[in-house]
Each structure stands twice: as C-alpha cells, then as structure tokens.
Amino acid sequence: MTSLLYRLGRGAVRRRRLVALLCAVVAVGVIAVGQASGGTTSDAFDIPGVESQSALDVLERDFPSAAGTSAQLVFATDEGTLSDPAAAAAVDAALADVAAQPDVGTVGELQRSAGDTIAYADVQYDKPSEDIRDEAFQRLEATAAAANDSGAVQMELGGDLPSEAAQEEPAGQEVIGLAVAVIVLLVAFGSVIAMGLPIGVALVGLATSIGLITAIASVADVNSVAPILAAMIGLGVGIDYALFIVTRHRENLRLGMTVEEAAGRAIATSGSAVLFAGVTVIIAICGLAIAGITAVTVMGLMAGLTVAVMVTLALTLLPALLGFAGHRIDALRLPGMRAGAGIPGRESMWHRWGRQVSAHPWRYLGGGVLALGLLAAPVFSMRLGMTDNGTSPTSMTTRRAYDLLADGFGPGFNGPLVLSVELDGATVEDLAPLEDAIAADPGVQAVAPVQPNADGTAAVLRVVPATAPQDADTTDLVHRLRDDVIPSALADAPGAEVYVGGQTATFIDMTDKVSSRLLWFIGAVILLSVVLLMMVFRSVAVPLKAAMMNLLSIGAAYGVIVAVFQWGWLKGLIGVEETVPIVSFMPMMLFAILFGLSMDYEVFLLSRVREEYLHRRDNDAAVIEGISATARVITSAALIMISVFAAFVLGDDPMIKMFGLGLAVAVLIDATIVRIVLVPATMKLLGDWNWWLPGWLDRLLPNLDVEGGTGLPEPEYEPGRGPAVPPGPAAPDGEREPEPAFAD
C-alpha cells in the first residue's frame, strides 16, 4: 500500500493538469446532477420491528385519508376572544382560504380553548409531504401573513407539513469555521499559499459531497440533519487530512527532495495515515446500521461518504496542487515568523513538557483521569429522547404554534398518542372498556372517541397525555399503556389488536431501540480499534491503553453535553432556550465519529514514538521526542477541528448544537489531556512493555505500515542537495526560510 500511494503521489504531480481537470469536471458534474435532481431532505423515520411502526402501517392500510400529510392552523388573540367580530372574520377568512388551496382534502372544525383565546383547525392533505411540502407551506405562510396583517388575530402554523418545511436560514457556521481555520493555518504554515491548499481541497470536497447527498436525496429518504452533519465533519477532517500531508511535504522539501519526490513520500507516509484514519471512520460510521433505524443509518452513510470524498481528494487533488505550488509553497510568507523553530534536535517547550510528565507520571496520570472522570460524571443521569418543535427557536412559526397549543390545551397536546386498532372479530363496542381504562390513567389528559374505518375492520383512538412529549412521565405512560393498561382492558376482547403510535411513541421506540444496541455498538467499535492498532503498532498495551482513553475522553464529552443540554448549565451561553433530553442516536453517532478522529491523532503521535523507539531503544526518550515532533501539527489540527465544530454551536437547531459541542469538546480533550498528559504518563509507567507482543500473535496479525514509508526507493534530491544538508533551505534573498509556528 505504501508503494502504491508513493506512485500515486508522484503521478499526481507529474500529471497535475490532468488530475486537477478531472477533479474539477467530477466536482462540477456532481454538483450539476445534484441540482438537476431536485433532491430534498425528509424527516420521516422508518423503524422496523417496533410497535409505533405497526401502528403507522395500520393507519396507512386501513385509513387511506391519513396517508397524506397534515397541518394545524393555530389562532390566538391577546384582547377579547376569538368570537369577537373582527377576530372571527379573520379566522373564517383564513380557514376559507386554506380550504380552497390545492391538495387540501379537508379543513376540520375550529377547536377552541377554555377561554376562547386560542384555537386550532386541522388540515388534511391528499398527498404526502414530500410531493407538496414547499409549495403548500408557501401558500399557508401567505394565508398566515394576511391574517396577522389584519391585526385582529395571531396565526401560526403547526403540524407535520410545516414542521418539515419550516427551516431556519443557514447562519453561515461553515464560514465562521473556515475563517478560524484560515487563521490557524496561516500561523501554522506562515505562508498564504501553504494555507490555501488545505482550504481549497476541503471546499472542493464539501461542494462535491453536498452535490452527492442532494442527488441521493432524490431517490432515497435523507434526514434534514444529514447535510449539516456531513458539512461539519467534512470540513474538519478535510482540512486536517490535508494539513498532515502538506506538513510532511514541506519537511521533505526542506531536506532537499524534489517536488515530485517530496509529494510522493508525503502521500506514502502521512497519506497512508490519512487513508487508515479515514477508512476507520467510515467503517465505524457504517456500524450505525446496528441501530436498525434507516434514517440514522442513512445519516451516518452520508457522513461516511463525505469522509471518503475528503480522503480521495487528499490523495489525488492535493499532490497535484503541491506540484503546481512547487518550491513556491512558502511564498507570500507572513512577516514576523520566528526562524528555526521546530528544527530537529533543537530544544522546545514540548521537550521540556515531556520530561516534566516523565518525571512525575503518577501525578499526571491521576490528575488527568480525575479531570476526565469529573467531566464524565453527568453521563450517569443521561436521558435519551428526541427534539421537537418545543425546542426550536421562537423565531419559527412552528415553535410559536407549539407554545400556543400547550398554553391553550395542555402540555401533552403537542404529542398525542395515536392508538391503531385491528378489529379481527371484535367490534367498536368491545373497545369501550379500553377507552375507560385509558381515561382513568393519571398520565392521560383526554381520550377522543373511537373512530372506526368504513368497513369496521380497524379503528383509531387519540390519547392526549397530561405531560409534554419530552417529559419522562410521557415515556412512562407509553410503556404503561402497552404493558399493563391495554392488555388488562382487552382481556375479554381477544379479537382486537392495539398498537400505540404517533410521533411521540415513535421517538420513544427509537430511543429504546438505540439504547438497547448502544453497548453492543461501542463494544464492536472498541474491538475494531484494538485490532487495528495491534496491526499498526505490534503491541498489546498500546491498543488497550488507547481504548480506555477513548472511553474516558468520549465519556467526558457526553458528560459536558448532559450538563449543558439536560441540566441546563451555561445553556444560555450557546443559545439553548430550554433543557432537552439527549438526542437518542447522538451518543452512537458521536462515538463512531470520534473513534476515527482520535485514531488519526493516535496514529500520528504513536507512529513517531515507535519510530524513535526502534531507532533509540529508549522508551522515555522516544516518548519525549515523539511528542515534541508531533505536538505542533496535532495542536494545529485540533484547533481547526474545534473551531469548525464549535462554529455549528452558533446555529439554532438544538440537535446540531449538541453535535457541534460534543465533537468540539471531545477533540479538545483528546488533543490536550489525552495526547499530552495521559499518553506520555502511561507510556512512561509501562516502559518497554509498551511494545510487547506475543510471538504467536505477531505471526497471526498482518502488518500495517502506517507513516513508516518502508519499502520505498532512495529519495531523489535536488541537484546539489542531499540528506546531509541541514533543514531549512536558503531563500532567494539569502535568508533561511522561517519554520511554522506552534513548534513551541
């Protein structure tokens, strides 16, 4: 693999015009296909094997009118009642206008609150949301604008169709993350051209990935969060992967290699680590299929697709761009950069830090584990769930409709349970005990009368909980109805099969399904990481240590998320208005993504430590030198990742905020407490046992050469240059070129 990547890198430099042209054609073509396909996202959740899915199947089969989407028209007044002449006229005009709109099947009767200050009407459409969503929502918005302009009433839009169609305008989080990345790369490289290469590759990869996702969305259901999550991860890994390769390329140039040779060796070494890290991210994310939830699996696949695009461009387009840059890669330098920083053999802050940790390993190990343990403590109170319109920003009409309905009809009104009943020999009259038993439950606010279908083979029962959809008591109610209330009430009506469904029940089922498989998923990912790291580092202790540290760092990230979003600590600082449960699939997806990202830093650091150990046979010296040689790049990469992920916290969607904060905190912890405290401390304590591997296991495991570059031919140097020439070639003006910052 190393030789293949070496030839790929050199070939991309030699044929750089062709490679750049092909990448441009593919990117433009993919973007054009995506735009032409008209693909749109869908927030429908299909969860095979759960009761809420069975309830939905009964509705679609036996109640055809329910196959179309729906909406709610919500009215409110601050003065008087909705029966006052001006308010009543505005409401009637709005209802009549909606009833005359295309694809509207029925507009239900106006349902009024006790004080007649809030009311709503249900709208049933003839077609599913994905067929009419945008056009229908625009017509509803026009109706609401006219009603609000009357000054007599406030009209807001709720229900399924508005919830799917109403989207906040992007807040430009990508731009903020890119701006910080530009600053970090400028300081790291000290050159505008060197900085522009990772940014350019990441932007091309991002545009290509979004085009692919849009095209896929035209033939498959893709969740609305998927493109945002893909952009977040894609920007982070795309810039980081390019950063590692460009750094190695510049080091090779300073040793006097030709541009083609420097790029080829950079792709063979750092590119090999990039390929390894990228593949592990993709494999881990594909493992989300363990959850058995199509929407979550597709969301993970879109993120994995973006990572694959970024890896491909880093190994093809980037070396071509390095060829175009040539020896001018360090042109347009920033003034004031210190010369000579980071030259091998020169004392740096990281050497001193490594010796400090090695001198007191138990102290630093204990302090690091204690810090991560304290951060992870909130995990034990984590409550999984899903966000809904009640967690959206108040600038959205769906959130305002949610609040009005909760004020007028109770907190549980926004999350009704829909009980689908199959009547196989039973009659509607046999369901009377079921109505009474459900109404008597203390967690139920109201029960609507049973509604049979035309031929009497099925029925629907609507139940309004007494608590909000995200409340833990609502979850308890769903389980109580399924396990106790319904079986007891239908003991004398064996011909009736009842399924508890509705959006609230669907989210509860998804949470239960993910929770039941989360530990299996984490175990599979850890096992994969241990095996892969054994193959790379030929060690037992290093992989096991890495697995434990990954658990600690990711657990700490989980703990911070729980403290902010569930407990409400400092929630105002990131714009969270209400405490919310942790999105059910977030821990699983976060673990998959962070596993691959931490693997990247792990390989980059430990491969250098192992290289030094094999050369010196001195474990302590190898650890110190490995940290000092890689700290600059890891620090730069981590700052970029953190800035990109943290920028998404500035958006309005609580789910995206959750992912952004979790990823940013995890990378921060991984690049600081783990990499520069726990790793050197544990490696000092283990000594030569770090590199022990039983002979039988050594023969059994294949050998992966990551960052080693073994098997390559002798380097090609520029005329008059060679390995004996000191790093840092003379610039045209006679001054030695400055080294990148962050060395100290």
C-alpha angles and dihedrals in degrees: 000000000000092000091047092052090046091056091044092055095047092045092051090054094048093047096032096139092053093045093048091047093049092048091049093048092048093047094048091044093051092047091049093049090049092051093045093049092062091215116180131187124252129203095203114132121210111190111177118211100022128112096242090057090053089051090052091048091055091050093050093047103041102026106047092174088065091059091084124075125261143210139194125227108209122196130187139170131198096201125050119333137302088254092067110112098250094044093044091051092051092048094047091049091051093048092048092048093052092045089058095050121108119269093015110134103181140351111210127223118281112265113206131204122237094268094039090237096112128039140162141197126203119231119203119198127204095224136052119264098252091061099052107011104117098038094043092048092050090054091049090050090052090052092048091048091054092049092048091047089059089069091217099095143014112234123195133174126234139157133073103311097048091043091057096039101041107087129165115239112259110269094215095252090153090059092051092050091047092050092055091045090054091054093047092048092047090054093041097049101023089216133096093213094049089047093050096056098069091040092051094048092048093050093050090048093048094050091047093048094049089049091053092047091050091051092048090049089062091064103027139035109266119182116240090239093058098080092046093047090046091051091049095050095036095055092047098048094035094058093040095050091049090046092058093049096044090049092054091044092055091048089053091050090052088055088059100256121149117259092251093048093045092052093044092052092044090055091044093052113024089022089057090054090047091052091048094049093044094050091049090051091050093047092048093047091048085056087072085086084081087077090066092219113125096207092052092046092050091047090054093045091054090053090046090049090054091051090050091053091050092049091048093051092045089057097042116019095036097058088047090054090047087056091053090049093049114164090339091075089107095047120119090041123188113249120244099034112147116246122231099016113149098015109156112264094022118120114250139174089262092058089054092046092050091052091048092055092044090053093054106024097153092051094051094041092052093045093048095048091046092051093049091044092054091048091048096048095093089061090083090067095045113140116195122214142122135272121241139175089295090071096046120105116273089241088077121085091222091060092049090049089050092053093046093051091047090051094046103037107019136274094279095055092088092057108044120174115232113207113202114201127197109206105206100169095333125104135220089256089060088063095064093094088051092055091048094047093050093046089052093056110106091224093061123088100183142353122208120217117272113269114204124199122246098273097038095243096118141019141195128221120190117208125188113205120220091231135057120274093252095046116113088228089063090055090050090050093055092050092045093052092050098042104035120002101050098041091049095046094050097044089112095041105061092164094070123085115191126197121190108221143148129113094290092052090045092056091047091051091049091051092049092048094049092045092052091054101035097092091047089052094048090048092051092049093048091049090050092050093049093051094046094048091048088055092049103041101026090228140117099201098049096057094044091048091048091051093052092047092049089054091050096047095044090045089054090051090051090050093053091050092051092048093051104036103027102030095032097231109163089343091144091063091066097037100258109152101186135023112255137185117258111270105260099234095038097091092050095046093041091052092051094050097043092047090063095041093050089046087059093057092039093056093043093053103035096044088059091046091050091048090053092045093052089050099043104022085216112119097194094049091045092054093048093046092044092054094046092048096050105029094088094054095040090049092050093045092048093049090053093048092047093048094048094047095041091052089066089059086072091068125093103241109097091209093056090044088054093052093044094050094043094050094044094049093045093051091046091052093043094051095044119025095026104038101036101029115024098034097053092040095052093041090052091051094047094047114176090355086079089079101039118126125166113247094237091052091046090056092045099050120073115237116246114196104207117174089348100104092201119163094036123132122252111290121262114231133196114262109283093014130100145148092289093062111099117249117265112059118223114264121231091262091056096255121120110249115254121252120235121272126249090062088116 
